[in-house]
CSV table of C-alpha atoms and ligand atoms in Angstrom, one decimal:
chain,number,residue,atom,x,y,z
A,1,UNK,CA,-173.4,46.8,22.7
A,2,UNK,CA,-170.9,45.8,25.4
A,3,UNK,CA,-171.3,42.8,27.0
A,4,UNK,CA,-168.8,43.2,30.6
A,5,UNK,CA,-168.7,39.9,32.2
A,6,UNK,CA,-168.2,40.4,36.3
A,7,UNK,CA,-169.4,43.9,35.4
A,8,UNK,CA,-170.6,44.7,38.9
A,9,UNK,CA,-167.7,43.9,40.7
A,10,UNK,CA,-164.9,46.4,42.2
A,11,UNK,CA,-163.0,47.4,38.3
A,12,UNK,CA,-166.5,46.2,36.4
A,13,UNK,CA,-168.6,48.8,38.1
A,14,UNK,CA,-165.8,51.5,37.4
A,15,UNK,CA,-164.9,50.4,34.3
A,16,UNK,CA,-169.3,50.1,33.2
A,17,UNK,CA,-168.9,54.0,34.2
A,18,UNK,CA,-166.4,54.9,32.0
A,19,UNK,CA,-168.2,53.2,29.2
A,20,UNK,CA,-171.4,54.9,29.8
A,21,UNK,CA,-169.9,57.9,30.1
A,22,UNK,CA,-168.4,57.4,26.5
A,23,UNK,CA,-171.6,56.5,24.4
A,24,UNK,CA,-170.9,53.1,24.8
A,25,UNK,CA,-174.1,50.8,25.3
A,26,UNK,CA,-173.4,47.6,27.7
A,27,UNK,CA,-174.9,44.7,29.0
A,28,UNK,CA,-174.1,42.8,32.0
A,29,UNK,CA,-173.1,39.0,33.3
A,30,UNK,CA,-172.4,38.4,36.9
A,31,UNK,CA,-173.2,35.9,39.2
A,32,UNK,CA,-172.6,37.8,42.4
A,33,UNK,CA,-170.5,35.6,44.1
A,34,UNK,CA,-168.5,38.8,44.9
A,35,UNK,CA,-170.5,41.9,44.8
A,36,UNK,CA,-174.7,42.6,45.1
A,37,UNK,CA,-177.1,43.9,43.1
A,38,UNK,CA,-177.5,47.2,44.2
A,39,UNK,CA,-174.2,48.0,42.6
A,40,UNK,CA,-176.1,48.5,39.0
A,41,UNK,CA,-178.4,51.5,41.2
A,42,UNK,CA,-175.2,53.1,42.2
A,43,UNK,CA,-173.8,53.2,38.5
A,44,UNK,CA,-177.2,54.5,37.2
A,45,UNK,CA,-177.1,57.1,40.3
A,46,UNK,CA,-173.5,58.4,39.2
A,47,UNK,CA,-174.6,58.2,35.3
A,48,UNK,CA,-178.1,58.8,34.9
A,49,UNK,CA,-177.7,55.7,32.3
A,50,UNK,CA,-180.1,51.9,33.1
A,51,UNK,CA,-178.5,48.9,31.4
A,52,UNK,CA,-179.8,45.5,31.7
A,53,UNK,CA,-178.1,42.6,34.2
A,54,UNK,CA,-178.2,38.8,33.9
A,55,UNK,CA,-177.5,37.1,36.6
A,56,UNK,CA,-175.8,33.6,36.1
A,57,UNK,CA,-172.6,32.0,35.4
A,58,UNK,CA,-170.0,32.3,33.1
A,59,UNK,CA,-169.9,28.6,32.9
A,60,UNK,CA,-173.7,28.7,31.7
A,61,UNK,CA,-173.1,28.4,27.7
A,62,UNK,CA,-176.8,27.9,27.6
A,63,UNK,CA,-177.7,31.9,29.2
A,64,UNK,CA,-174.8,33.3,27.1
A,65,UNK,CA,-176.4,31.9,23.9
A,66,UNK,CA,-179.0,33.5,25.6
A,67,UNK,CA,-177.4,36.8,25.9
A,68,UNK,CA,-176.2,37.0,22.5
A,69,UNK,CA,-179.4,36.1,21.1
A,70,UNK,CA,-181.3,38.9,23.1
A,71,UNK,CA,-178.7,41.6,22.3
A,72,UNK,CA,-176.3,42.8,19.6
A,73,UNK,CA,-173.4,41.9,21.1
A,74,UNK,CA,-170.1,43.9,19.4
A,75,UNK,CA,-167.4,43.2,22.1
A,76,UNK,CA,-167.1,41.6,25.5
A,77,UNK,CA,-165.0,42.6,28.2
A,78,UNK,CA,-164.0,39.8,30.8
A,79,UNK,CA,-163.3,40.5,34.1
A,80,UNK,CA,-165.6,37.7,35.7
A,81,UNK,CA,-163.4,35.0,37.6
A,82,UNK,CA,-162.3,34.2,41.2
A,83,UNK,CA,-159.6,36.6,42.6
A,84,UNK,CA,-157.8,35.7,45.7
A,85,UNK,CA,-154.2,34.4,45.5
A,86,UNK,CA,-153.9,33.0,49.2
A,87,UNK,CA,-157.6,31.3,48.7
A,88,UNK,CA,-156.3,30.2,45.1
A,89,UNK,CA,-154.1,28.0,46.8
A,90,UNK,CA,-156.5,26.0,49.0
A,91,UNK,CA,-159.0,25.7,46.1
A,92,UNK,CA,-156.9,25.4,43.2
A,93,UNK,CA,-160.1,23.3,41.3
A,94,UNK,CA,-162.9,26.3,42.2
A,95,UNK,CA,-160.2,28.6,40.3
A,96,UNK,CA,-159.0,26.4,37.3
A,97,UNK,CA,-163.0,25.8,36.8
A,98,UNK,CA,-164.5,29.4,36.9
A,99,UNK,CA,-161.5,31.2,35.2
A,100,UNK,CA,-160.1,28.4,32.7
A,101,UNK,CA,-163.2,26.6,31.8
A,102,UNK,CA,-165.8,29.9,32.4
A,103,UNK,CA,-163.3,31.8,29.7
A,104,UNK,CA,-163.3,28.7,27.6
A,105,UNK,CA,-167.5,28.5,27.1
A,106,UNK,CA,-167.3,32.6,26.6
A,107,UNK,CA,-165.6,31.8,23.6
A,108,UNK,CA,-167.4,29.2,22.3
A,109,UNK,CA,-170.0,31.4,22.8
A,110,UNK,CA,-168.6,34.4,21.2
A,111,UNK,CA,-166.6,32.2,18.2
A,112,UNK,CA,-170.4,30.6,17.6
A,113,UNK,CA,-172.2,34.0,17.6
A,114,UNK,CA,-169.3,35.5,15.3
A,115,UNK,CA,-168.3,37.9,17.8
A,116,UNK,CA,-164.4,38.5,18.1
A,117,UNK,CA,-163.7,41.1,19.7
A,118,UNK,CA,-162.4,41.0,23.7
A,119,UNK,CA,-160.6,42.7,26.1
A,120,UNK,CA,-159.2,40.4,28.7
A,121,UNK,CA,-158.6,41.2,32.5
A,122,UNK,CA,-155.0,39.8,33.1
A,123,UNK,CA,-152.6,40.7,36.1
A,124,UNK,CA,-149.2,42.1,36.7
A,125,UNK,CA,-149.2,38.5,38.2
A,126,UNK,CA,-148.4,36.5,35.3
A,127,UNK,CA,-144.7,38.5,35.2
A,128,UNK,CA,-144.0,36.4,38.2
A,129,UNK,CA,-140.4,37.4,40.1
A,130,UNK,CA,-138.2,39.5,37.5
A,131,UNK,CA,-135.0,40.8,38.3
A,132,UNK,CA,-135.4,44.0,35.6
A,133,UNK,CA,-137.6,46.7,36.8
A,134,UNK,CA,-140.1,48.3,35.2
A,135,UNK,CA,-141.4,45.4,33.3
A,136,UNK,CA,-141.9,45.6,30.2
A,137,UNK,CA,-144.6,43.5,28.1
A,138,UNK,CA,-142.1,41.5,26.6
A,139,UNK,CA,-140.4,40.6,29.7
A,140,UNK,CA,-140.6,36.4,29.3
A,141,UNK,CA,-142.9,35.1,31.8
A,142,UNK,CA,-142.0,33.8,35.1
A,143,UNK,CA,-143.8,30.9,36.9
A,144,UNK,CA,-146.8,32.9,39.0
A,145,UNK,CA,-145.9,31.0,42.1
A,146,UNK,CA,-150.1,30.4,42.5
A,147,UNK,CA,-153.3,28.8,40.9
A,148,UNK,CA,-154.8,32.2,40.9
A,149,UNK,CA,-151.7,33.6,38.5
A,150,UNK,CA,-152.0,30.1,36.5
A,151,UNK,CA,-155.1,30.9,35.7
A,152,UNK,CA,-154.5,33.8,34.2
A,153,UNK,CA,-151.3,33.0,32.3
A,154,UNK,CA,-152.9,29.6,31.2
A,155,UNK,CA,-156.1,32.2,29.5
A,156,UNK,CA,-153.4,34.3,28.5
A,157,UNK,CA,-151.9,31.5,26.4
A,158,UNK,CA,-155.6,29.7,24.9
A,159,UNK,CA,-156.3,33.4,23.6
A,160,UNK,CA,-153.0,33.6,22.1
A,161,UNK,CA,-153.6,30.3,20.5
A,162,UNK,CA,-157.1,31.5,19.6
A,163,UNK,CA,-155.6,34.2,17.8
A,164,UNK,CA,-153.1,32.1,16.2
A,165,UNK,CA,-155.6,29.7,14.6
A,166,UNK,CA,-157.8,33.1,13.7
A,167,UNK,CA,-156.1,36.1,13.1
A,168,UNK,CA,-159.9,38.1,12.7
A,169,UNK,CA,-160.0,37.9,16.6
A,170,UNK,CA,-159.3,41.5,18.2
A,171,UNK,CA,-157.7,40.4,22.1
A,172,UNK,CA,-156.3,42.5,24.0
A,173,UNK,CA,-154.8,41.1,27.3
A,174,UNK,CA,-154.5,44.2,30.0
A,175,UNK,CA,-152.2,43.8,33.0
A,176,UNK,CA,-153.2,45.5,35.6
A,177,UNK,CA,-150.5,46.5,38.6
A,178,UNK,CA,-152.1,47.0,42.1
A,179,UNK,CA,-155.7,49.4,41.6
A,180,UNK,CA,-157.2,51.2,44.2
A,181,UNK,CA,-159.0,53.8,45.4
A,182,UNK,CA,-162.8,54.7,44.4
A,183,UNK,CA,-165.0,56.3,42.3
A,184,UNK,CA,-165.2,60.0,43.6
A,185,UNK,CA,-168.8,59.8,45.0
A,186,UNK,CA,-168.3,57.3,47.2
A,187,UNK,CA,-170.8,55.0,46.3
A,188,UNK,CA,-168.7,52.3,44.5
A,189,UNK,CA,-165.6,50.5,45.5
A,190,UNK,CA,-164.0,47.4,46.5
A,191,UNK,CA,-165.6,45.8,49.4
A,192,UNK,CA,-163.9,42.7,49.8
A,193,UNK,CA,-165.4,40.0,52.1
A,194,UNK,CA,-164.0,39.0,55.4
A,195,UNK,CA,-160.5,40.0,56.6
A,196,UNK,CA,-158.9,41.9,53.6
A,197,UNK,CA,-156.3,40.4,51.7
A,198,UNK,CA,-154.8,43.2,50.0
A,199,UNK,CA,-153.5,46.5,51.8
A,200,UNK,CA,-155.4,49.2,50.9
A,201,UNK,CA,-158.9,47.6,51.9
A,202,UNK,CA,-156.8,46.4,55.3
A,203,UNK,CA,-155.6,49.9,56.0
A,204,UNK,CA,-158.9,52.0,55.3
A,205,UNK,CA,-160.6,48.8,57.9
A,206,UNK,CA,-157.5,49.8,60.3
A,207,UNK,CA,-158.1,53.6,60.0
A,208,UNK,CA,-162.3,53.1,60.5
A,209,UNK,CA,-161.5,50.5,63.6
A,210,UNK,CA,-162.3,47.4,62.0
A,211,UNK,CA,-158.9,46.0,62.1
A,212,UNK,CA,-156.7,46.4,65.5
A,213,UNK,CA,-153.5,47.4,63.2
A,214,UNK,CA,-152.2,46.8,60.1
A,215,UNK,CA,-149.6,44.1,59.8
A,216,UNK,CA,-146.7,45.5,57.5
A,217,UNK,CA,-145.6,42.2,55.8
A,218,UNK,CA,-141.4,42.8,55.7
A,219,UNK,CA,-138.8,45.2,56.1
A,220,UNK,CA,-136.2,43.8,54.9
A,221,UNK,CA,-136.8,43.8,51.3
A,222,UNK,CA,-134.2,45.6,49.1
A,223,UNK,CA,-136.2,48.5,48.3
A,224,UNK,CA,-136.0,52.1,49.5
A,225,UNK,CA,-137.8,51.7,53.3
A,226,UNK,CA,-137.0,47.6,53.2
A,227,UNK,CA,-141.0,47.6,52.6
A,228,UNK,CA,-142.5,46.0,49.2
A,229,UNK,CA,-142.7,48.4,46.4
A,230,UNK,CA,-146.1,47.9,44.1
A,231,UNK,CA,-147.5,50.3,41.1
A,232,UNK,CA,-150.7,51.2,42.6
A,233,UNK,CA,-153.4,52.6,40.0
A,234,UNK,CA,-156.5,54.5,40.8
A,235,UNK,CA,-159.3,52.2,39.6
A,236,UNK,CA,-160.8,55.2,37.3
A,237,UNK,CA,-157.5,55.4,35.5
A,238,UNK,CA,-157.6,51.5,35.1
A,239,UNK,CA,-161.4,52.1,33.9
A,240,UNK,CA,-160.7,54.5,31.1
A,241,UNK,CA,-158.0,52.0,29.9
A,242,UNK,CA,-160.7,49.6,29.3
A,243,UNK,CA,-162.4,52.3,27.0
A,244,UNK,CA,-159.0,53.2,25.4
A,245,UNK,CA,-158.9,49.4,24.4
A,246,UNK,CA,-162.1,49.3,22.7
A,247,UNK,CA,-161.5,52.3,20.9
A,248,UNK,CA,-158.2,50.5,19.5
A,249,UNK,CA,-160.2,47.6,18.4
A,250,UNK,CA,-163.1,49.5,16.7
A,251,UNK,CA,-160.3,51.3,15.0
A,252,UNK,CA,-158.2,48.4,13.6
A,253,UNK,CA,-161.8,46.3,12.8
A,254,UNK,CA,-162.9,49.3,10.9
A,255,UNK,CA,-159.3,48.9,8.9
A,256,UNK,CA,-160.5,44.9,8.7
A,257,UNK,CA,-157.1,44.4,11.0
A,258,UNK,CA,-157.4,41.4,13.6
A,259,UNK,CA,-155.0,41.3,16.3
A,260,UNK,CA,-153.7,40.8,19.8
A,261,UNK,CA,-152.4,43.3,22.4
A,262,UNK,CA,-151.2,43.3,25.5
A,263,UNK,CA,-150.4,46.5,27.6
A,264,UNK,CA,-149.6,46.7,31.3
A,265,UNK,CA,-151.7,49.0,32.8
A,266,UNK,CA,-149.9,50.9,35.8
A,267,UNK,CA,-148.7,53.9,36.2
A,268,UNK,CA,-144.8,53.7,35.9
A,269,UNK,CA,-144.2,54.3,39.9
A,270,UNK,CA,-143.3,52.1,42.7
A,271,UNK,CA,-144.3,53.2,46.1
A,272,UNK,CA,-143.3,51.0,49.4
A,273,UNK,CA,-146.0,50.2,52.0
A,274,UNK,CA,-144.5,52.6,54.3
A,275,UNK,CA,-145.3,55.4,51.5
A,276,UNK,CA,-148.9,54.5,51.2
A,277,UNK,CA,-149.4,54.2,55.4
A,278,UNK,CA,-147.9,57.9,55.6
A,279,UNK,CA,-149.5,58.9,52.3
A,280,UNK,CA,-152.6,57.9,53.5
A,281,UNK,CA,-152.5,59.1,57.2
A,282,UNK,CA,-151.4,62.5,56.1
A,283,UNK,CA,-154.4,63.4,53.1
A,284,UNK,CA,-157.1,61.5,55.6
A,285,UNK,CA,-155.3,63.5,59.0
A,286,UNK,CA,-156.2,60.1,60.2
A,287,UNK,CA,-154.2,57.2,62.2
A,288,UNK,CA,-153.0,54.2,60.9
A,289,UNK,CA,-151.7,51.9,63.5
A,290,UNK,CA,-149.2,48.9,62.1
A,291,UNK,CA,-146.6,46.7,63.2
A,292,UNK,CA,-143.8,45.2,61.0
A,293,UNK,CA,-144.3,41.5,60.8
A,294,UNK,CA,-142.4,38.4,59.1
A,295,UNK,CA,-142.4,38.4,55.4
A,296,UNK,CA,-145.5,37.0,53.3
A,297,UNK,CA,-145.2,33.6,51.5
A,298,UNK,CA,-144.9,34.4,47.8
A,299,UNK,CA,-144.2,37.7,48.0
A,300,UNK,CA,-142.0,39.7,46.1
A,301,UNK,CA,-139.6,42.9,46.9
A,302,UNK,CA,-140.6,45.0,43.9
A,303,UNK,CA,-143.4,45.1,40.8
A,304,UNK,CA,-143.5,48.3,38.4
A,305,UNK,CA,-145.5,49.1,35.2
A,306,UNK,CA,-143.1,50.5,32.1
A,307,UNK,CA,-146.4,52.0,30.4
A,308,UNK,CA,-145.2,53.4,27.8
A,309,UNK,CA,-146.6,50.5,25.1
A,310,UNK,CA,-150.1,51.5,26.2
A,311,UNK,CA,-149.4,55.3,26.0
A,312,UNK,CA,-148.0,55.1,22.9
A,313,UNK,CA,-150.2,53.0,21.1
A,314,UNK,CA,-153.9,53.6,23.3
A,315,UNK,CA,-152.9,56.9,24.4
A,316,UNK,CA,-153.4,55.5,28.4
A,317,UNK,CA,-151.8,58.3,30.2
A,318,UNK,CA,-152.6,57.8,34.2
A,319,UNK,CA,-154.5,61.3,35.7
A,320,UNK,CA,-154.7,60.5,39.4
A,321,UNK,CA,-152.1,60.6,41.9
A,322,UNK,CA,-151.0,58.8,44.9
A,323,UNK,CA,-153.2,61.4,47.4
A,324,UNK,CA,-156.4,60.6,45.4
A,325,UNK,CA,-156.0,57.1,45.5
A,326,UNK,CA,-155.5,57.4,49.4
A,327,UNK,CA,-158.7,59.9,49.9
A,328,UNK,CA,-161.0,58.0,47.5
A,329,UNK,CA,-160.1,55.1,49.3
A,330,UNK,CA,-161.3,56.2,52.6
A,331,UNK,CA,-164.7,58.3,51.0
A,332,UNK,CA,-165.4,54.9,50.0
A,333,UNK,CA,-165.0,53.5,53.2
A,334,UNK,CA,-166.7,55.9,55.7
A,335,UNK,CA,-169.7,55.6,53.2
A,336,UNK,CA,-169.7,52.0,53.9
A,337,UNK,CA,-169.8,52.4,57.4
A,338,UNK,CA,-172.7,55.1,57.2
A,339,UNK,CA,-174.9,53.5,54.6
B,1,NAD,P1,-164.3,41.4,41.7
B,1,NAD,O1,-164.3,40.1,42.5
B,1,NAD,O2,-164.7,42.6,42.4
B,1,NAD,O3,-165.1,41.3,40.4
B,1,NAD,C1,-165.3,40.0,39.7
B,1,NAD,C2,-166.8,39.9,39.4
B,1,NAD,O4,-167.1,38.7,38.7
B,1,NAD,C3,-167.7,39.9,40.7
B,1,NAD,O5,-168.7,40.8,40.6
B,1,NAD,C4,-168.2,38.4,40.8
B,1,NAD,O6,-169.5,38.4,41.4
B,1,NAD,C5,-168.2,38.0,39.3
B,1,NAD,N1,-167.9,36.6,39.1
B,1,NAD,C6,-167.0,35.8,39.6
B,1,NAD,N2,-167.1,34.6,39.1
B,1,NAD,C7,-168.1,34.6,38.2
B,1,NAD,C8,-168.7,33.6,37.3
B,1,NAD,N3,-168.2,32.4,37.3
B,1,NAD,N4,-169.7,34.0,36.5
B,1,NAD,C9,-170.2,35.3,36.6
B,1,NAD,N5,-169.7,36.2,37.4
B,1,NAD,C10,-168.7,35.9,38.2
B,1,NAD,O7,-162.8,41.5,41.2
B,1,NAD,P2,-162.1,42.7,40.5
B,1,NAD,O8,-161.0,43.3,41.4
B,1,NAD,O9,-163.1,43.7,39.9
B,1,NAD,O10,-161.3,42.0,39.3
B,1,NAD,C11,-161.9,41.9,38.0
B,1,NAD,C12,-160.9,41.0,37.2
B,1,NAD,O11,-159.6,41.7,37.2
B,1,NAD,C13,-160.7,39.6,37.7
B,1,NAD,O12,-160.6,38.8,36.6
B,1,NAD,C14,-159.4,39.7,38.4
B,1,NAD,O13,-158.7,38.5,38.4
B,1,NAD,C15,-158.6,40.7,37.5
B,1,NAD,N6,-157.6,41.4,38.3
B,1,NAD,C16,-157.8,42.1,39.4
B,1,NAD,C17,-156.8,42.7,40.2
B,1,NAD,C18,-157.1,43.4,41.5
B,1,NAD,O14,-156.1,43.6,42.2
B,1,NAD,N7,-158.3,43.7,41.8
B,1,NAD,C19,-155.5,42.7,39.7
B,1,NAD,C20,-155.2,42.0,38.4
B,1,NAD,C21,-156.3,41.4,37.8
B,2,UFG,N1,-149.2,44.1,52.4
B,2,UFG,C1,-148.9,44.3,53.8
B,2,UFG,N2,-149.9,44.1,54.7
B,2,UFG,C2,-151.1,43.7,54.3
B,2,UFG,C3,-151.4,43.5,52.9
B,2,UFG,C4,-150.4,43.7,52.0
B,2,UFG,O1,-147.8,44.7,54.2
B,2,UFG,O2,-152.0,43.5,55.2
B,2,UFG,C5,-148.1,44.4,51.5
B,2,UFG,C6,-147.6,43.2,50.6
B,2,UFG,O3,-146.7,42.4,51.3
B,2,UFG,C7,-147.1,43.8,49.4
B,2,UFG,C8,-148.1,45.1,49.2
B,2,UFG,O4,-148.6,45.3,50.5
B,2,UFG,O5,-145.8,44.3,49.5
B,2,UFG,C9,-149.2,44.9,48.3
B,2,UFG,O6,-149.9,43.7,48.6
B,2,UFG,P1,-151.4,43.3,48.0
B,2,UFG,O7,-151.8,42.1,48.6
B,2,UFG,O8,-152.3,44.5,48.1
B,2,UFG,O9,-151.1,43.2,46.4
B,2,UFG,P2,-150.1,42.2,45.7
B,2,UFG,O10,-149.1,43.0,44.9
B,2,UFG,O11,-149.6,41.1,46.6
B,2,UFG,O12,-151.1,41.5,44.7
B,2,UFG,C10,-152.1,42.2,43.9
B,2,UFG,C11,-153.3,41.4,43.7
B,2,UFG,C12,-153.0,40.2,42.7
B,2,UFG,C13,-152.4,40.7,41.5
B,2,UFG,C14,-151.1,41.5,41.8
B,2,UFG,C15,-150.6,42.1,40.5
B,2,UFG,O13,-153.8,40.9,44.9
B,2,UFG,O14,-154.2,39.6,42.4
B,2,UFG,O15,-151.5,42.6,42.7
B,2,UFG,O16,-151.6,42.8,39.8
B,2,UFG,F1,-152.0,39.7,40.8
């Protein structure tokens, strides 16, 4: 059994697919600050599979125990945690507390139930500004610029401290470039709340009439168009690397291996805003109004995946392309708007 903390938000509910899909039994954690309930019907609609949800905190050591006592608990994945960079900034304590301290009683949790075995949501993030492009793993780590990418380099760090102090823990840290897109039916996604911080949610609101126009954050960047370049991932390809990560750790705990990983998960190419607006307008045949406006605070010209660690070694090969990413996108979002 699986236990996916944040398991019903936007990579949770894709990734909780994926598992099911693959024999794998899971149990849920999330609190809902950032998704509802009915996500768990839409999973069991798109696998015919029930699982069971808590709802609580990952700060609440006392319904882990909980958990763990109820259930046969084998691995945890952890994507539960606050998300927002620009928000991360204005309330730096909210994030150091649910995504330091909320990791921190998940493992005292885990370490007291002897469960050691985790695959840990990291970013792309955590790189912070690199002059060599793609990035590789062992790149050495830039300042993130932001609480939000503290957080996760600071639980980056505790794990591989954890792991230094106990080398029968199996981590593996994933960093994930830029996902998007949907699950093909439609019926699960990212809805983020309020005005959309990231692009793709901001241009699928543009395209449906939500948003006026899409503000194109910079063109004078030195990339191809002058427009940031990002490795954007379909969320399903993201999801199966979560299962490719559990298979490597049932493998090396079935050799009586511990250890710690860390693979980037992207899929090797950079594409410019500019690409994903025209991308997007020509496999929807649908507008996409924008304007180019002054740079973003903190952001960078350019942010690609080298993949090949987690080809070689999970065998995480990326199966979508830019075009499905841009129609599953907006499948997800004229659902929203009819539902
Ligand atoms: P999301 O907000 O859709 O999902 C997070 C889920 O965790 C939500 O369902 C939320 O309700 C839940 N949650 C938040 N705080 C909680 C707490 N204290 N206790 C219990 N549940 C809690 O975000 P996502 O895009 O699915 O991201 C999942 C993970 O991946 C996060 O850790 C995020 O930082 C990381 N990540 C995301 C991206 C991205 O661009 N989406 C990129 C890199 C890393
Ligand atoms: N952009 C616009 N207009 C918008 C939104 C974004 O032009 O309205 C541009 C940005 O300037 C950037 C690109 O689109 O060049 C991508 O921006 P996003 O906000 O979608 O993504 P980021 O690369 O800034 O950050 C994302 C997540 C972080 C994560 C990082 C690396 O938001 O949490 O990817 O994984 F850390």
């Amino acid at each position: 059994m699986i236990l996916v903390t944040g398991g019903l938000g936007y990579i949770g509910s894709h990734t909780i697919v994926e598992l099911l899909n693959n024999g794998y039994d899971v149990v849920v954690l999330d609190n809902l600050s950032n998704t509802s309930i009915d996500v768990k019907d839409k999973i069991k609609k798109i696998t015919g599979k029930d699982f069971k949800v808590y709802i609580g905190d990952i700060l609440d050591k006392e319904l882990e125990n909980k958990i763990f006592k109820e259930n046969k608990i084998d691995a945890v994945i952890h994507f539960a945690g606050l998300k927002a960079v620009g928000e991360s900034s204005v309330i730096p304590l909210e994030y150091y507390k649910n995504n330091v301290e909320g990791t921190l009683h998940l493992l005292e949790v885990m370490k007291a139930n002897n469960c050691k075995s985790l695959v840990f949501s990291s970013s792309a993030t955590v790189y912070g500004a690199q002059d060599i492009q793609p990035l590789k793993e062992s790149a050495p780590l830039q300042d993130p610029t932001n609480p939000y990418g503290r957080t996760k380099r600071m639980i980056e760090d505790i794990l591989k401290d954890l792991y230094k102090s106990d080398n029968s823990w199996n981590i593996i840290l994933l960093r994930y470039f830029n996902p998007i897109g949907a699950h093909q039916s439609g019926l699960i996604g990212e809805k983020p709340n309020g005005i959309p911080n990231n692009l793709m949610p901001y241009i699928t609101q543009t395209a449906i009439g939500v948003r006026d126009h899409l503000n194109v954050f910079g063109n004078d960047y030195k990339t191809h168009d002058g427009t940031g370049v990002r490795d954007y991932i379909h969320v399903v390809d993201l999801a199966r690397g979560h299962v490719l990560a559990l298979n490597k750790i049932n493998k090396d705990k079935k050799e009586s291996k511990g250890n710690l990983d860390i693979y980037n998960l992207g899929t090797g190419v950079g594409y410019s805003v500019l690409d994903i607006v025209n991308t997007f307008k020509k496999v929807n045949n649908i507008d996409v109004p924008y304007v180019i406006a002054p740079r973003r605070a903190g952001d960078i010209d350019c942010c690609y995946a080298d993949p090949t660690k987690a080809y070689k070694e999970l065998g995480f090969k990326c199966e979508k392309n830019l075009s499905d990413m841009c129609k599953d996108s907006w499948n997800f979002q004229k659902n929203l708007n009819e539902n």
